[in-house]
Short mmCIF file of C-alpha atoms in Angstrom, two decimals:
data_model
loop_
_atom_site.label_atom_id
_atom_site.label_comp_id
_atom_site.label_asym_id
_atom_site.label_seq_id
_atom_site.Cartn_x
_atom_site.Cartn_y
_atom_site.Cartn_z
CA MET A 1 -5.21 -10.12 -7.72
CA LEU A 2 -7.04 -10.48 -11.02
CA VAL A 3 -10.45 -9.64 -12.46
CA HIS A 4 -11.39 -12.49 -14.79
CA ALA A 5 -14.80 -11.39 -16.06
CA ILE A 6 -17.46 -8.74 -15.66
CA ALA A 7 -21.18 -9.01 -16.38
CA LEU A 8 -23.47 -5.98 -16.58
CA LYS A 9 -27.23 -5.91 -16.98
CA ASN A 10 -29.02 -2.60 -17.41
CA TYR A 11 -25.96 -0.84 -16.00
CA ARG A 12 -25.47 2.69 -17.38
CA ASN A 13 -25.61 2.31 -21.20
CA TYR A 14 -25.06 -1.47 -21.15
CA GLU A 15 -28.18 -3.55 -21.67
CA ASN A 16 -26.46 -6.90 -21.37
CA LEU A 17 -22.69 -7.39 -21.38
CA THR A 18 -20.47 -10.33 -20.45
CA LEU A 19 -16.77 -9.71 -20.89
CA SER A 20 -13.59 -11.67 -20.12
CA LEU A 21 -10.43 -9.73 -19.31
CA ASP A 22 -6.78 -10.38 -20.07
CA GLU A 23 -4.45 -10.90 -17.09
CA GLY A 24 -2.16 -8.14 -18.36
CA ILE A 25 -3.03 -4.88 -20.10
CA ASN A 26 -6.56 -4.34 -21.44
CA ILE A 27 -7.07 -1.33 -23.71
CA PHE A 28 -10.59 -0.07 -24.46
CA LEU A 29 -10.71 2.27 -27.46
CA GLY A 30 -13.61 4.37 -28.69
CA ALA A 31 -15.06 7.83 -29.02
CA ASN A 32 -16.36 9.73 -26.02
CA ALA A 33 -19.73 8.83 -24.44
CA GLN A 34 -19.69 5.23 -25.73
CA GLY A 35 -19.35 3.46 -22.37
CA LYS A 36 -15.60 3.08 -21.76
CA THR A 37 -15.61 4.85 -18.41
CA ASN A 38 -18.71 2.91 -17.34
CA LEU A 39 -16.63 -0.29 -17.40
CA LEU A 40 -13.97 1.19 -15.14
CA GLU A 41 -16.63 2.63 -12.87
CA ALA A 42 -18.22 -0.81 -12.47
CA ILE A 43 -14.93 -2.45 -11.43
CA CYS A 44 -14.14 0.40 -9.05
CA TYR A 45 -17.66 0.18 -7.60
CA ALA A 46 -17.18 -3.52 -6.92
CA SER A 47 -14.05 -2.64 -4.97
CA LEU A 48 -15.29 0.27 -2.85
CA GLY A 49 -19.08 -0.06 -2.89
CA ARG A 50 -19.48 3.43 -4.31
CA SER A 51 -19.06 5.24 -7.61
CA HIS A 52 -16.49 7.96 -8.16
CA ARG A 53 -19.00 9.75 -10.41
CA THR A 54 -22.27 9.75 -8.46
CA HIS A 55 -23.58 9.33 -4.93
CA GLN A 56 -26.87 7.83 -6.11
CA ASP A 57 -27.01 4.12 -6.97
CA GLY A 58 -30.13 4.83 -9.04
CA ASP A 59 -27.91 6.69 -11.53
CA LEU A 60 -26.20 3.37 -12.33
CA ILE A 61 -29.43 1.80 -13.65
CA ARG A 62 -29.93 2.05 -17.40
CA PHE A 63 -32.32 4.80 -18.46
CA GLY A 64 -35.89 3.57 -18.62
CA GLN A 65 -35.21 0.43 -16.54
CA GLU A 66 -36.25 -0.29 -12.95
CA ALA A 67 -33.39 -2.59 -11.96
CA GLY A 68 -29.84 -3.51 -12.92
CA SER A 69 -26.96 -5.69 -11.81
CA LEU A 70 -23.18 -5.93 -11.72
CA GLN A 71 -21.26 -9.19 -11.36
CA LEU A 72 -17.52 -9.60 -11.10
CA ALA A 73 -15.45 -12.80 -11.13
CA PHE A 74 -12.02 -12.28 -9.56
CA SER A 75 -9.25 -14.10 -7.76
CA ARG A 76 -7.12 -13.22 -4.78
CA PHE A 77 -4.04 -15.34 -4.12
CA ALA A 78 -5.42 -17.69 -6.81
CA ALA A 79 -8.65 -18.25 -4.83
CA LYS A 80 -11.60 -17.48 -7.12
CA SER A 81 -14.56 -15.45 -5.89
CA ARG A 82 -17.63 -13.71 -7.24
CA LEU A 83 -19.18 -10.39 -6.25
CA GLU A 84 -22.72 -9.41 -7.20
CA PHE A 85 -24.59 -6.13 -6.80
CA LEU A 86 -28.32 -5.78 -7.42
CA PHE A 87 -29.82 -2.33 -7.93
CA ALA A 88 -33.51 -1.37 -7.92
CA ARG A 89 -35.01 2.11 -8.03
CA GLY A 90 -36.37 3.20 -4.69
CA ARG A 91 -34.76 0.31 -2.82
CA ARG A 92 -31.44 -0.39 -1.18
CA ARG A 93 -28.88 -2.29 -3.19
CA LYS A 94 -27.99 -5.87 -2.32
CA ILE A 95 -24.39 -7.09 -2.15
CA SER A 96 -23.30 -10.71 -2.11
CA LEU A 97 -19.94 -12.46 -2.06
CA ASN A 98 -19.94 -16.02 -3.40
CA GLY A 99 -23.71 -16.06 -3.04
CA GLU A 100 -23.76 -14.89 0.60
CA PRO A 101 -25.13 -11.43 1.53
CA ILE A 102 -22.53 -9.03 2.93
CA ARG A 103 -22.47 -5.45 4.20
CA LEU A 104 -20.33 -2.57 2.95
CA LYS A 105 -17.86 -2.85 5.81
CA GLU A 106 -17.26 -6.47 4.82
CA LEU A 107 -16.78 -5.52 1.17
CA VAL A 108 -13.96 -2.99 1.62
CA GLY A 109 -10.62 -4.76 1.16
CA THR A 110 -12.11 -7.76 -0.66
CA LEU A 111 -11.10 -6.50 -4.12
CA ASN A 112 -8.45 -3.79 -4.30
CA THR A 113 -8.30 -1.30 -7.15
CA VAL A 114 -6.49 1.93 -7.97
CA LEU A 115 -8.35 4.31 -10.28
CA PHE A 116 -6.69 7.26 -12.00
CA SER A 117 -8.73 9.64 -14.12
CA PRO A 118 -8.27 13.28 -15.21
CA GLU A 119 -10.52 14.28 -12.30
CA ASP A 120 -7.82 13.01 -9.94
CA LEU A 121 -5.85 16.16 -10.67
CA PHE A 122 -8.11 17.62 -7.98
CA ILE A 123 -6.09 15.54 -5.51
CA ILE A 124 -3.36 18.07 -6.23
CA LYS A 125 -5.32 21.20 -7.09
CA GLY A 126 -8.47 20.72 -5.01
CA ALA A 127 -9.44 21.32 -1.40
CA PRO A 128 -7.90 19.37 1.52
CA ALA A 129 -11.01 17.14 1.62
CA GLU A 130 -9.97 15.65 -1.76
CA ARG A 131 -6.57 14.64 -0.42
CA ARG A 132 -8.03 13.27 2.83
CA ARG A 133 -10.49 11.21 0.79
CA PHE A 134 -7.61 9.79 -1.28
CA LEU A 135 -5.56 8.94 1.79
CA ASP A 136 -8.46 7.40 3.71
CA GLY A 137 -9.56 5.34 0.71
CA GLU A 138 -6.08 3.95 0.22
CA ILE A 139 -5.55 3.04 3.87
CA SER A 140 -9.03 1.51 4.15
CA GLN A 141 -8.36 -0.92 1.29
CA ALA A 142 -5.24 -2.15 3.04
CA SER A 143 -6.65 -2.05 6.59
CA PRO A 144 -10.32 -2.74 7.32
CA ALA A 145 -9.52 -1.87 10.96
CA TYR A 146 -8.68 1.68 9.86
CA TYR A 147 -11.94 1.87 7.89
CA HIS A 148 -13.88 0.98 11.05
CA GLU A 149 -11.85 3.38 13.22
CA LEU A 150 -12.44 6.23 10.78
CA ALA A 151 -16.19 5.53 10.85
CA THR A 152 -16.07 5.60 14.66
CA TYR A 153 -14.19 8.90 14.64
CA GLN A 154 -16.64 10.50 12.21
CA ARG A 155 -19.57 9.37 14.36
CA LEU A 156 -17.96 10.86 17.49
CA VAL A 157 -17.32 14.17 15.72
CA ALA A 158 -20.96 14.31 14.59
CA GLN A 159 -22.14 13.61 18.13
CA ARG A 160 -19.84 16.25 19.63
CA ASN A 161 -20.97 18.79 17.02
CA ALA A 162 -24.62 18.14 17.88
CA LEU A 163 -23.82 18.67 21.57
CA LEU A 164 -21.85 21.86 20.82
CA LYS A 165 -24.92 23.31 19.08
CA ARG A 166 -27.12 22.41 22.06
CA ILE A 167 -24.66 24.14 24.42
CA ARG A 168 -24.58 27.23 22.19
CA GLU A 169 -28.37 27.33 22.31
CA ARG A 170 -28.31 27.04 26.13
CA ARG A 171 -29.98 23.61 26.02
CA ALA A 172 -26.99 21.82 27.60
CA ALA A 173 -24.10 22.69 29.91
CA PRO A 174 -20.43 22.79 28.73
CA ALA A 175 -19.67 20.08 31.30
CA ALA A 176 -21.61 17.67 29.10
CA LEU A 177 -18.59 17.59 26.77
CA ALA A 178 -16.37 15.93 29.36
CA PRO A 179 -17.41 12.31 28.66
CA TRP A 180 -17.12 12.73 24.87
CA GLU A 181 -13.73 14.36 24.50
CA PRO A 182 -11.54 11.49 25.81
CA GLN A 183 -13.30 9.10 23.41
CA LEU A 184 -12.82 11.52 20.52
CA ALA A 185 -9.16 12.14 21.40
CA ALA A 186 -8.43 8.40 21.57
CA SER A 187 -10.04 7.74 18.19
CA ALA A 188 -8.36 10.80 16.63
CA ALA A 189 -4.99 9.57 17.87
CA ARG A 190 -5.45 6.15 16.28
CA VAL A 191 -6.53 7.68 12.95
CA THR A 192 -3.64 10.16 12.89
CA ALA A 193 -1.01 7.60 13.92
CA LYS A 194 -2.03 5.34 11.03
CA ARG A 195 -2.06 8.25 8.58
CA LEU A 196 1.44 9.32 9.65
CA GLU A 197 2.72 5.77 9.21
CA VAL A 198 1.20 5.47 5.73
CA VAL A 199 2.33 8.91 4.56
CA ARG A 200 5.92 8.01 5.46
CA LYS A 201 5.72 4.82 3.38
CA LEU A 202 3.79 6.48 0.59
CA GLY A 203 6.27 9.36 0.42
CA MET A 204 9.18 7.05 -0.36
CA LEU A 205 7.18 5.13 -2.98
CA ALA A 206 5.76 8.27 -4.62
CA ASN A 207 9.23 9.78 -4.93
CA LEU A 208 10.51 6.65 -6.67
CA MET A 209 7.60 6.86 -9.13
CA GLN A 210 8.09 10.58 -9.72
CA ARG A 211 11.76 10.08 -10.53
CA ARG A 212 10.98 7.16 -12.84
CA ILE A 213 8.32 9.04 -14.80
CA SER A 214 10.25 12.32 -14.95
CA GLY A 215 13.53 10.73 -16.00
CA SER A 216 15.12 11.42 -12.57
CA GLN A 217 14.48 15.16 -12.96
CA GLU A 218 11.97 15.59 -10.12
CA ASN A 219 11.72 14.58 -6.47
CA LEU A 220 8.31 14.34 -4.81
CA ALA A 221 7.88 14.72 -1.04
CA LEU A 222 4.70 14.06 0.98
CA SER A 223 3.85 15.29 4.46
CA LEU A 224 0.75 15.19 6.64
CA VAL A 225 -0.25 18.64 7.87
CA ILE A 226 -2.02 18.09 11.18
CA ASP A 227 -4.63 20.76 11.74
CA GLY A 228 -4.52 22.54 15.09
CA SER A 229 -0.78 22.08 15.56
CA GLY A 230 -0.21 25.85 15.26
CA GLY A 231 3.16 25.26 13.65
CA GLU A 232 4.40 23.01 16.45
CA ALA A 233 5.43 19.43 15.76
CA PRO A 234 2.75 17.17 17.22
CA PRO A 235 3.79 13.81 18.70
CA THR A 236 3.83 10.72 16.50
CA VAL A 237 3.18 8.01 19.10
CA THR A 238 -0.48 7.07 19.62
CA ASN A 239 -0.49 7.51 23.42
CA ALA A 240 1.16 10.93 23.21
CA LEU A 241 -1.19 11.93 20.40
CA GLU A 242 -4.18 11.04 22.56
CA THR A 243 -2.97 13.39 25.32
CA TRP A 244 -2.23 16.09 22.74
CA TYR A 245 -5.72 15.86 21.21
CA ASN A 246 -7.31 15.98 24.68
CA GLU A 247 -5.46 19.20 25.40
CA LYS A 248 -6.36 20.71 22.02
CA LEU A 249 -10.05 19.86 22.39
CA GLN A 250 -10.15 21.60 25.76
CA GLU A 251 -8.25 24.62 24.40
CA CYS A 252 -10.71 24.94 21.51
CA ARG A 253 -13.84 24.26 23.55
CA GLU A 254 -15.02 27.88 23.82
CA ASN A 255 -14.43 28.56 20.12
CA ASP A 256 -16.06 25.25 19.16
CA ILE A 257 -19.19 26.11 21.16
CA ALA A 258 -19.43 29.46 19.37
CA ARG A 259 -19.07 27.76 15.98
CA GLY A 260 -21.14 24.71 16.81
CA ALA A 261 -18.44 22.53 15.25
CA THR A 262 -15.26 20.68 16.19
CA THR A 263 -12.33 22.68 14.83
CA VAL A 264 -9.44 20.33 15.59
CA GLY A 265 -8.89 16.73 14.54
CA PRO A 266 -8.11 14.44 11.58
CA HIS A 267 -11.21 15.69 9.72
CA ARG A 268 -9.32 18.94 9.11
CA ASP A 269 -5.86 17.60 8.18
CA ASP A 270 -4.21 17.95 4.78
CA LEU A 271 -1.71 16.06 2.65
CA MET A 272 0.99 18.35 1.26
CA LEU A 273 2.94 17.46 -1.90
CA ALA A 274 6.13 19.21 -2.96
CA VAL A 275 8.26 18.74 -6.09
CA ASN A 276 11.91 19.72 -5.72
CA GLY A 277 10.96 21.58 -2.54
CA VAL A 278 8.14 23.61 -4.14
CA ASN A 279 4.50 23.26 -3.06
CA LEU A 280 2.89 21.39 -5.95
CA ARG A 281 -0.63 22.74 -5.38
CA SER A 282 0.38 26.40 -5.29
CA PHE A 283 3.40 26.62 -7.56
CA GLY A 284 3.72 23.41 -9.61
CA SER A 285 3.33 23.55 -13.39
CA GLN A 286 0.43 21.71 -15.01
CA GLY A 287 2.84 19.01 -16.20
CA GLN A 288 4.29 18.59 -12.71
CA GLN A 289 0.82 18.41 -11.19
CA ARG A 290 -0.23 15.71 -13.66
CA THR A 291 2.91 13.69 -13.01
CA GLY A 292 2.56 14.21 -9.26
CA ALA A 293 -1.02 12.89 -9.31
CA LEU A 294 0.03 9.87 -11.39
CA SER A 295 3.02 9.18 -9.14
CA LEU A 296 0.74 9.28 -6.13
CA LYS A 297 -1.61 6.76 -7.74
CA LEU A 298 1.24 4.44 -8.80
CA SER A 299 2.70 4.61 -5.31
CA GLU A 300 -0.70 3.41 -4.12
CA LEU A 301 -0.11 0.25 -6.18
CA GLU A 302 3.17 -0.43 -4.42
CA PHE A 303 1.77 0.43 -1.02
CA LEU A 304 -1.18 -1.95 -1.39
CA ARG A 305 1.14 -4.70 -2.61
CA SER A 306 3.40 -4.21 0.43
CA GLU A 307 0.39 -4.31 2.78
CA THR A 308 -1.67 -7.09 1.17
CA GLY A 309 0.91 -9.16 -0.73
CA GLU A 310 -0.64 -8.55 -4.18
CA TYR A 311 -0.88 -5.72 -6.67
CA PRO A 312 -4.38 -4.24 -6.95
CA ILE A 313 -6.13 -3.79 -10.29
CA LEU A 314 -5.06 -0.55 -12.00
CA LEU A 315 -7.77 1.46 -13.79
CA LEU A 316 -6.58 4.28 -16.08
CA ASP A 317 -9.39 6.41 -17.47
CA ASP A 318 -8.28 8.53 -20.45
CA VAL A 319 -4.99 9.53 -18.83
CA MET A 320 -2.76 8.81 -21.83
CA SER A 321 -3.88 12.08 -23.40
CA GLU A 322 -2.67 13.89 -20.25
CA LEU A 323 0.92 12.61 -20.56
CA ASP A 324 3.64 13.36 -23.10
CA ALA A 325 5.12 10.54 -25.17
CA ASP A 326 8.09 9.92 -22.85
CA ARG A 327 5.92 9.68 -19.76
CA ARG A 328 3.44 7.38 -21.52
CA GLN A 329 6.30 5.11 -22.51
CA ALA A 330 7.70 5.09 -18.96
CA LEU A 331 4.28 4.24 -17.53
CA LEU A 332 3.63 1.36 -19.94
CA ALA A 333 7.13 -0.04 -19.40
CA PHE A 334 6.52 -0.09 -15.64
CA LEU A 335 3.17 -1.89 -16.03
CA ARG A 336 4.65 -4.54 -18.32
CA LYS A 337 7.66 -5.10 -16.07
CA GLU A 338 5.58 -5.58 -12.91
CA HIS A 339 2.84 -7.67 -14.62
CA ILE A 340 0.03 -5.51 -13.21
CA GLN A 341 -3.45 -6.17 -14.55
CA THR A 342 -4.48 -2.84 -16.04
CA ILE A 343 -7.63 -1.58 -17.70
CA ILE A 344 -7.01 1.51 -19.83
CA THR A 345 -9.50 3.65 -21.75
CA ALA A 346 -8.50 5.95 -24.59
CA THR A 347 -9.96 7.66 -27.63
CA ASP A 348 -6.92 7.20 -29.89
CA ALA A 349 -4.82 4.10 -30.57
CA ALA A 350 -1.89 6.40 -31.41
CA TYR A 351 -1.22 6.78 -27.67
CA PHE A 352 0.05 3.18 -27.64
CA PRO A 353 3.02 1.51 -29.39
CA ARG A 354 2.35 -0.35 -32.64
CA ALA A 355 3.99 -3.46 -31.24
CA PRO A 356 1.54 -5.89 -29.60
CA LEU A 357 0.53 -4.68 -26.16
CA GLY A 358 -2.07 -6.61 -24.19
CA THR A 359 -5.62 -7.04 -25.49
CA ARG A 360 -7.52 -4.31 -27.30
CA TYR A 361 -11.28 -3.79 -27.42
CA ARG A 362 -13.48 -1.45 -29.45
CA VAL A 363 -16.33 0.23 -27.53
CA ALA A 364 -19.27 1.77 -29.40
CA ALA A 365 -22.77 2.57 -28.13
CA GLY A 366 -22.63 0.15 -25.23
CA GLN A 367 -21.18 -2.70 -27.30
CA VAL A 368 -17.70 -4.14 -26.71
CA ALA A 369 -15.79 -6.19 -29.28
CA ARG A 370 -12.28 -7.61 -29.10
CA MET A 371 -10.03 -6.20 -31.83
#
């Protein structure tokens, strides 16, 4: 998978930009607040249909303008395609693939990317929702069916929660939950079964990356903590999981009515990371947490390749400053060896070897020039 060119019009601080990209490593150098991250954001947006920095599409439109656009030329298995996004203040965006309108659910999985930025340390240090978001985003890129199942599950939870509130307010009877819970349990089982499968694969890949980056000094282990298990080991087969979730929903029914919310299910799970047997979130050093987050992201590359047949595009936003010299060297050696198209932003050229490495660009005040 390759991104060949990107065109931005009134996007963030870019008035009008057309840029071709190298098939290998692309390094964008410049001071802060010049527009480097905006380029990565645009590519990531084209992949997921959302920004990692804002929930409002209007924020993407250049200040003082009423509309903007993003176009991306890319290829998948050598077949060339073009994505286009049109933004207008006060109106819904428009998405098209090769000139034909598409919806968000058709976009996900079309162009796969992996983004790593300093904010991704919150995958390690943040709340469980951050780790669920990472896991769900990764699986969705590889499996549109999972993306649709997750949306179904979230809709069922919202509907059950609304009914729980009505029961709490004496506007409905508890028996009204009976038709909903089997549907919710079945969807929860499918979501959890897929997560367990992916975490097993991801755990092996992440450990390989952790050992490579740390010089074989650290082992990284991943596990899915299923909420509501009470310390017991829940089943791993979908059919057994469905029965288990049905039982748990009935057990929690009284408490759920009092809370007005569903307290068991995939929406409350967590992804636990441990380095050399120690919980990374609670006891890992800052260096270990940084390496753990990077290893997790690099394992995402390998996972997506194993699932889709191609490496995704790797986007590294100012992460070189977060790594020591040995870990930077190990990372760059891996990228060169695997021939992964990578877009890197940095403020200092000293983070990179003097020997020729990919294509370098200078970014200043919304202008990009090849060096």
